């Protein structure tokens, strides 16, 4: 059974700082890993999707990496802004359960001016 | 394209009442699923479907029913609401190939 863990649970940083969010998973037979953003009281917005054959994906100030051998993914946010404040969730889609996502608990990010 | 549409956005039920949460997608995705999100528990899979006419249980299926008569729709039925079902419910659909998941805006359900 796939288990996903996110560290840290919460992070508070000053504006402009570069930061890294961590996601670890137990089943290396992962099909893809997806990072989401969730604002309070809102739905999930997809940020980046990394397929198992890829090592990383980039979108603007965001960069996500995937290392299947170590069971880890990281989300790097460059030059953080107050508007980046949200909960960040990672979810893995397993090789034998393609349509089922297993979520981490999320990291609550606060970027203060 | 509307993506994934969930209705209603908010609902209050009395214990023992039944209701259906609606979910529709217009992306012709085969895979659809329902999750509930509770504080400290993250998102947990309730039921999922790999295509019309095919459904299966997820991690927390008790108290919920689903059916998938069309590719577009995947309703979630609460048979007899209980306070433990107070939660935020999300519907998702996944495209083949990349397998990117798209989520609806959620339904905030309170059972009193």
mmCIF file of C-alpha atoms in Angstrom:
data_model
loop_
_atom_site.group_PDB
_atom_site.id
_atom_site.type_symbol
_atom_site.label_atom_id
_atom_site.label_comp_id
_atom_site.label_asym_id
_atom_site.label_seq_id
_atom_site.Cartn_x
_atom_site.Cartn_y
_atom_site.Cartn_z
ATOM 1 C CA UNK A 1 0.000 0.000 0.000
ATOM 2 C CA UNK A 2 1.330 3.401 -0.990
ATOM 3 C CA UNK A 3 1.974 5.829 1.853
ATOM 4 C CA UNK A 4 2.925 9.456 1.292
ATOM 5 C CA UNK A 5 4.510 11.743 3.866
ATOM 6 C CA UNK A 6 5.183 15.466 3.634
ATOM 7 C CA UNK A 7 7.742 17.407 5.635
ATOM 8 C CA UNK A 8 7.540 19.968 7.144
ATOM 9 C CA UNK A 9 3.892 20.173 8.217
ATOM 10 C CA UNK A 10 4.138 23.959 8.324
ATOM 11 C CA UNK A 11 6.662 26.506 7.135
ATOM 12 C CA UNK A 12 6.865 30.253 7.648
ATOM 13 C CA UNK A 13 9.387 32.266 5.640
ATOM 14 C CA UNK A 14 10.064 35.894 4.772
ATOM 15 C CA UNK A 15 9.283 37.122 1.296
ATOM 16 C CA UNK A 16 12.026 36.505 -1.252
ATOM 17 C CA UNK A 17 13.374 33.341 0.291
ATOM 18 C CA UNK A 18 13.914 30.182 -1.747
ATOM 19 C CA UNK A 19 12.348 27.142 -0.146
ATOM 20 C CA UNK A 20 11.971 23.384 -0.511
ATOM 21 C CA UNK A 21 8.989 21.226 0.340
ATOM 22 C CA UNK A 22 9.542 17.504 0.733
ATOM 23 C CA UNK A 23 7.394 14.516 -0.157
ATOM 24 C CA UNK A 24 8.318 10.879 0.409
ATOM 25 C CA UNK A 25 6.530 7.735 -0.736
ATOM 26 C CA UNK A 26 6.889 4.064 0.112
ATOM 27 C CA UNK A 27 6.036 2.312 -3.158
ATOM 28 C CA UNK A 28 8.634 2.963 -5.848
ATOM 29 C CA UNK A 29 6.270 1.494 -8.472
ATOM 30 C CA UNK A 30 4.794 4.932 -8.871
ATOM 31 C CA UNK A 31 3.196 5.998 -12.142
ATOM 32 C CA UNK A 32 3.401 9.718 -11.532
ATOM 33 C CA UNK A 33 3.581 12.261 -8.772
ATOM 34 C CA UNK A 34 1.563 15.434 -8.737
ATOM 35 C CA UNK A 35 1.918 18.596 -6.681
ATOM 36 C CA UNK A 36 -1.171 20.647 -5.814
ATOM 37 C CA UNK A 37 -1.893 23.955 -4.182
ATOM 38 C CA UNK A 38 -4.940 24.486 -1.986
ATOM 39 C CA UNK A 39 -6.070 27.876 -0.745
ATOM 40 C CA UNK A 40 -8.255 28.007 2.407
ATOM 41 C CA UNK A 41 -11.782 26.815 1.665
ATOM 42 C CA UNK A 42 -10.962 26.125 -1.971
ATOM 43 C CA UNK A 43 -10.334 23.165 -4.218
ATOM 44 C CA UNK A 44 -7.041 21.699 -5.402
ATOM 45 C CA UNK A 45 -5.103 23.361 -8.188
ATOM 46 C CA UNK A 46 -2.578 21.238 -10.043
ATOM 47 C CA UNK A 47 0.910 22.770 -10.071
ATOM 48 C CA UNK A 48 3.207 20.169 -11.583
ATOM 49 C CA UNK A 49 2.980 16.557 -12.726
ATOM 50 C CA UNK A 50 6.068 14.357 -12.940
ATOM 51 C CA UNK A 51 5.815 11.045 -14.713
ATOM 52 C CA UNK A 52 7.854 8.115 -13.426
ATOM 53 C CA UNK A 53 10.168 8.335 -16.442
ATOM 54 C CA UNK A 54 10.987 11.984 -15.704
ATOM 55 C CA UNK A 55 13.339 13.515 -13.175
ATOM 56 C CA UNK A 56 11.880 16.997 -12.894
ATOM 57 C CA UNK A 57 9.365 19.509 -14.150
ATOM 58 C CA UNK A 58 9.467 23.303 -14.108
ATOM 59 C CA UNK A 59 6.786 25.950 -14.256
ATOM 60 C CA UNK A 60 7.776 29.536 -13.650
ATOM 61 C CA UNK A 61 9.259 29.811 -10.141
ATOM 62 C CA UNK A 62 8.356 26.217 -9.340
ATOM 63 C CA UNK A 63 10.531 23.182 -9.885
ATOM 64 C CA UNK A 64 9.598 19.667 -8.854
ATOM 65 C CA UNK A 65 11.928 16.678 -8.857
ATOM 66 C CA UNK A 66 11.302 12.969 -8.541
ATOM 67 C CA UNK A 67 13.720 10.298 -7.345
ATOM 68 C CA UNK A 68 12.019 6.917 -7.463
ATOM 69 C CA UNK A 69 14.982 5.028 -6.042
ATOM 70 C CA UNK A 70 14.930 7.037 -2.822
ATOM 71 C CA UNK A 71 11.157 7.465 -2.779
ATOM 72 C CA UNK A 72 11.324 11.250 -2.697
ATOM 73 C CA UNK A 73 9.986 14.280 -4.483
ATOM 74 C CA UNK A 74 10.772 17.904 -3.758
ATOM 75 C CA UNK A 75 9.006 21.109 -4.709
ATOM 76 C CA UNK A 76 11.322 24.071 -4.978
ATOM 77 C CA UNK A 77 9.822 27.561 -4.880
ATOM 78 C CA UNK A 78 12.126 30.369 -5.899
ATOM 79 C CA UNK A 79 11.843 33.941 -4.656
ATOM 80 C CA UNK A 80 8.760 33.278 -2.561
ATOM 81 C CA UNK A 81 5.933 35.832 -2.457
ATOM 82 C CA UNK A 82 3.047 36.397 -0.005
ATOM 83 C CA UNK A 83 0.723 35.128 -2.739
ATOM 84 C CA UNK A 84 2.423 31.732 -2.482
ATOM 85 C CA UNK A 85 0.889 31.248 0.972
ATOM 86 C CA UNK A 86 -1.281 28.131 0.781
ATOM 87 C CA UNK A 87 -1.273 24.430 1.575
ATOM 88 C CA UNK A 88 0.836 22.344 -0.770
ATOM 89 C CA UNK A 89 -0.099 18.713 -1.317
ATOM 90 C CA UNK A 90 1.705 15.942 -3.118
ATOM 91 C CA UNK A 91 -0.029 12.824 -4.394
ATOM 92 C CA UNK A 92 1.271 9.648 -5.965
ATOM 93 C CA UNK A 93 -0.488 7.470 -8.478
ATOM 94 C CA UNK A 94 0.666 3.887 -8.034
ATOM 95 C CA UNK A 95 1.711 1.524 -10.771
ATOM 96 C CA UNK A 96 -0.991 -1.008 -9.918
ATOM 97 C CA UNK A 97 -3.616 1.605 -9.083
ATOM 98 C CA UNK A 98 -3.316 4.088 -11.879
ATOM 99 C CA UNK A 99 -6.506 5.993 -11.196
ATOM 100 C CA UNK A 100 -6.069 6.216 -7.436
ATOM 101 C CA UNK A 101 -4.120 9.008 -5.787
ATOM 102 C CA UNK A 102 -2.522 8.698 -2.381
ATOM 103 C CA UNK A 103 -2.057 12.074 -0.716
ATOM 104 C CA UNK A 104 0.378 13.390 1.815
ATOM 105 C CA UNK A 105 -0.908 15.468 4.729
ATOM 106 C CA UNK A 106 0.258 18.696 3.151
ATOM 107 C CA UNK A 107 2.618 21.529 4.049
ATOM 108 C CA UNK A 108 1.066 24.813 5.166
ATOM 109 C CA UNK A 109 3.229 27.602 3.760
ATOM 110 C CA UNK A 110 3.111 31.164 5.011
ATOM 111 C CA UNK A 111 5.191 33.818 3.261
ATOM 112 C CA UNK A 112 5.215 37.065 5.204
ATOM 113 C CA UNK A 113 6.127 40.461 3.749
ATOM 114 C CA UNK B 1 -14.418 23.516 -20.947
ATOM 115 C CA UNK B 2 -15.841 23.529 -17.442
ATOM 116 C CA UNK B 3 -13.488 20.773 -16.188
ATOM 117 C CA UNK B 4 -14.905 19.048 -13.111
ATOM 118 C CA UNK B 5 -18.152 20.420 -11.715
ATOM 119 C CA UNK B 6 -19.455 19.514 -8.280
ATOM 120 C CA UNK B 7 -22.819 20.368 -6.779
ATOM 121 C CA UNK B 8 -23.863 21.478 -4.254
ATOM 122 C CA UNK B 9 -21.067 23.573 -2.746
ATOM 123 C CA UNK B 10 -22.567 23.521 0.737
ATOM 124 C CA UNK B 11 -25.065 21.194 2.381
ATOM 125 C CA UNK B 12 -26.418 20.651 5.876
ATOM 126 C CA UNK B 13 -28.119 17.329 6.607
ATOM 127 C CA UNK B 14 -29.818 15.860 9.608
ATOM 128 C CA UNK B 15 -28.642 12.502 10.891
ATOM 129 C CA UNK B 16 -30.336 9.733 8.943
ATOM 130 C CA UNK B 17 -31.104 11.779 5.844
ATOM 131 C CA UNK B 18 -29.836 10.703 2.448
ATOM 132 C CA UNK B 19 -28.481 12.807 -0.373
ATOM 133 C CA UNK B 20 -26.482 12.659 -3.589
ATOM 134 C CA UNK B 21 -23.402 14.707 -4.366
ATOM 135 C CA UNK B 22 -23.137 15.339 -8.072
ATOM 136 C CA UNK B 23 -19.933 15.299 -10.108
ATOM 137 C CA UNK B 24 -19.589 15.844 -13.829
ATOM 138 C CA UNK B 25 -16.570 16.221 -16.110
ATOM 139 C CA UNK B 26 -16.418 17.282 -19.732
ATOM 140 C CA UNK B 27 -12.897 16.092 -20.558
ATOM 141 C CA UNK B 28 -13.886 12.552 -21.600
ATOM 142 C CA UNK B 29 -11.765 11.102 -18.801
ATOM 143 C CA UNK B 30 -12.219 7.453 -17.976
ATOM 144 C CA UNK B 31 -11.025 7.646 -14.387
ATOM 145 C CA UNK B 32 -13.102 9.414 -11.752
ATOM 146 C CA UNK B 33 -12.912 9.305 -7.986
ATOM 147 C CA UNK B 34 -14.292 10.749 -4.758
ATOM 148 C CA UNK B 35 -12.202 11.885 -1.802
ATOM 149 C CA UNK B 36 -13.020 13.311 1.580
ATOM 150 C CA UNK B 37 -10.784 15.799 3.342
ATOM 151 C CA UNK B 38 -10.715 15.992 7.105
ATOM 152 C CA UNK B 39 -8.434 18.068 9.347
ATOM 153 C CA UNK B 40 -5.303 16.110 10.186
ATOM 154 C CA UNK B 41 -6.301 13.223 7.903
ATOM 155 C CA UNK B 42 -5.530 14.635 4.495
ATOM 156 C CA UNK B 43 -7.524 13.457 1.483
ATOM 157 C CA UNK B 44 -8.773 9.889 1.596
ATOM 158 C CA UNK B 45 -10.223 7.912 -1.298
ATOM 159 C CA UNK B 46 -13.880 6.865 -0.918
ATOM 160 C CA UNK B 47 -14.740 5.229 -4.266
ATOM 161 C CA UNK B 48 -13.345 5.335 -7.740
ATOM 162 C CA UNK B 49 -14.279 4.311 -11.271
ATOM 163 C CA UNK B 50 -12.100 3.246 -14.181
ATOM 164 C CA UNK B 51 -14.887 3.640 -16.733
ATOM 165 C CA UNK B 52 -18.623 3.601 -17.284
ATOM 166 C CA UNK B 53 -20.204 0.678 -15.452
ATOM 167 C CA UNK B 54 -17.085 -0.063 -13.369
ATOM 168 C CA UNK B 55 -16.602 1.119 -9.782
ATOM 169 C CA UNK B 56 -14.526 -0.004 -6.828
ATOM 170 C CA UNK B 57 -13.987 0.850 -3.195
ATOM 171 C CA UNK B 58 -11.285 3.070 -1.870
ATOM 172 C CA UNK B 59 -9.910 3.505 1.627
ATOM 173 C CA UNK B 60 -13.102 4.723 3.373
ATOM 174 C CA UNK B 61 -16.156 3.410 1.447
ATOM 175 C CA UNK B 62 -18.566 2.627 4.298
ATOM 176 C CA UNK B 63 -21.763 4.670 4.207
ATOM 177 C CA UNK B 64 -21.337 5.707 0.588
ATOM 178 C CA UNK B 65 -22.544 4.341 -2.748
ATOM 179 C CA UNK B 66 -21.508 5.224 -6.266
ATOM 180 C CA UNK B 67 -22.510 4.340 -9.794
ATOM 181 C CA UNK B 68 -21.128 5.277 -13.196
ATOM 182 C CA UNK B 69 -23.743 5.047 -15.919
ATOM 183 C CA UNK B 70 -22.010 7.531 -18.227
ATOM 184 C CA UNK B 71 -18.417 8.654 -18.765
ATOM 185 C CA UNK B 72 -19.313 12.177 -17.696
ATOM 186 C CA UNK B 73 -21.088 11.637 -14.378
ATOM 187 C CA UNK B 74 -20.036 10.029 -11.109
ATOM 188 C CA UNK B 75 -22.507 10.751 -8.283
ATOM 189 C CA UNK B 76 -21.792 9.923 -4.645
ATOM 190 C CA UNK B 77 -24.729 8.846 -2.475
ATOM 191 C CA UNK B 78 -24.889 9.081 1.276
ATOM 192 C CA UNK B 79 -27.335 6.410 2.330
ATOM 193 C CA UNK B 80 -28.047 7.497 5.921
ATOM 194 C CA UNK B 81 -25.995 10.505 6.943
ATOM 195 C CA UNK B 82 -24.014 10.378 10.184
ATOM 196 C CA UNK B 83 -22.097 13.161 11.979
ATOM 197 C CA UNK B 84 -18.867 11.282 11.146
ATOM 198 C CA UNK B 85 -19.539 12.102 7.488
ATOM 199 C CA UNK B 86 -19.150 15.805 8.143
ATOM 200 C CA UNK B 87 -16.297 16.660 5.795
ATOM 201 C CA UNK B 88 -15.289 18.354 2.579
ATOM 202 C CA UNK B 89 -15.813 16.124 -0.442
ATOM 203 C CA UNK B 90 -13.835 16.373 -3.655
ATOM 204 C CA UNK B 91 -14.453 14.737 -6.993
ATOM 205 C CA UNK B 92 -11.548 14.174 -9.366
ATOM 206 C CA UNK B 93 -11.043 12.936 -12.888
ATOM 207 C CA UNK B 94 -7.830 11.691 -14.441
ATOM 208 C CA UNK B 95 -6.807 11.789 -18.046
ATOM 209 C CA UNK B 96 -5.129 8.837 -19.666
ATOM 210 C CA UNK B 97 -1.547 9.083 -20.717
ATOM 211 C CA UNK B 98 -0.106 11.696 -18.375
ATOM 212 C CA UNK B 99 -2.656 10.815 -15.736
ATOM 213 C CA UNK B 100 -3.015 14.408 -14.543
ATOM 214 C CA UNK B 101 -5.773 14.762 -11.962
ATOM 215 C CA UNK B 102 -8.319 17.557 -12.058
ATOM 216 C CA UNK B 103 -10.451 18.376 -9.037
ATOM 217 C CA UNK B 104 -13.814 19.971 -8.506
ATOM 218 C CA UNK B 105 -14.231 22.883 -6.099
ATOM 219 C CA UNK B 106 -15.529 20.658 -3.325
ATOM 220 C CA UNK B 107 -18.722 20.153 -1.333
ATOM 221 C CA UNK B 108 -18.709 21.164 2.315
ATOM 222 C CA UNK B 109 -21.112 18.816 4.096
ATOM 223 C CA UNK B 110 -22.258 19.173 7.682
ATOM 224 C CA UNK B 111 -24.330 16.461 9.343
ATOM 225 C CA UNK B 112 -26.092 17.532 12.522
#
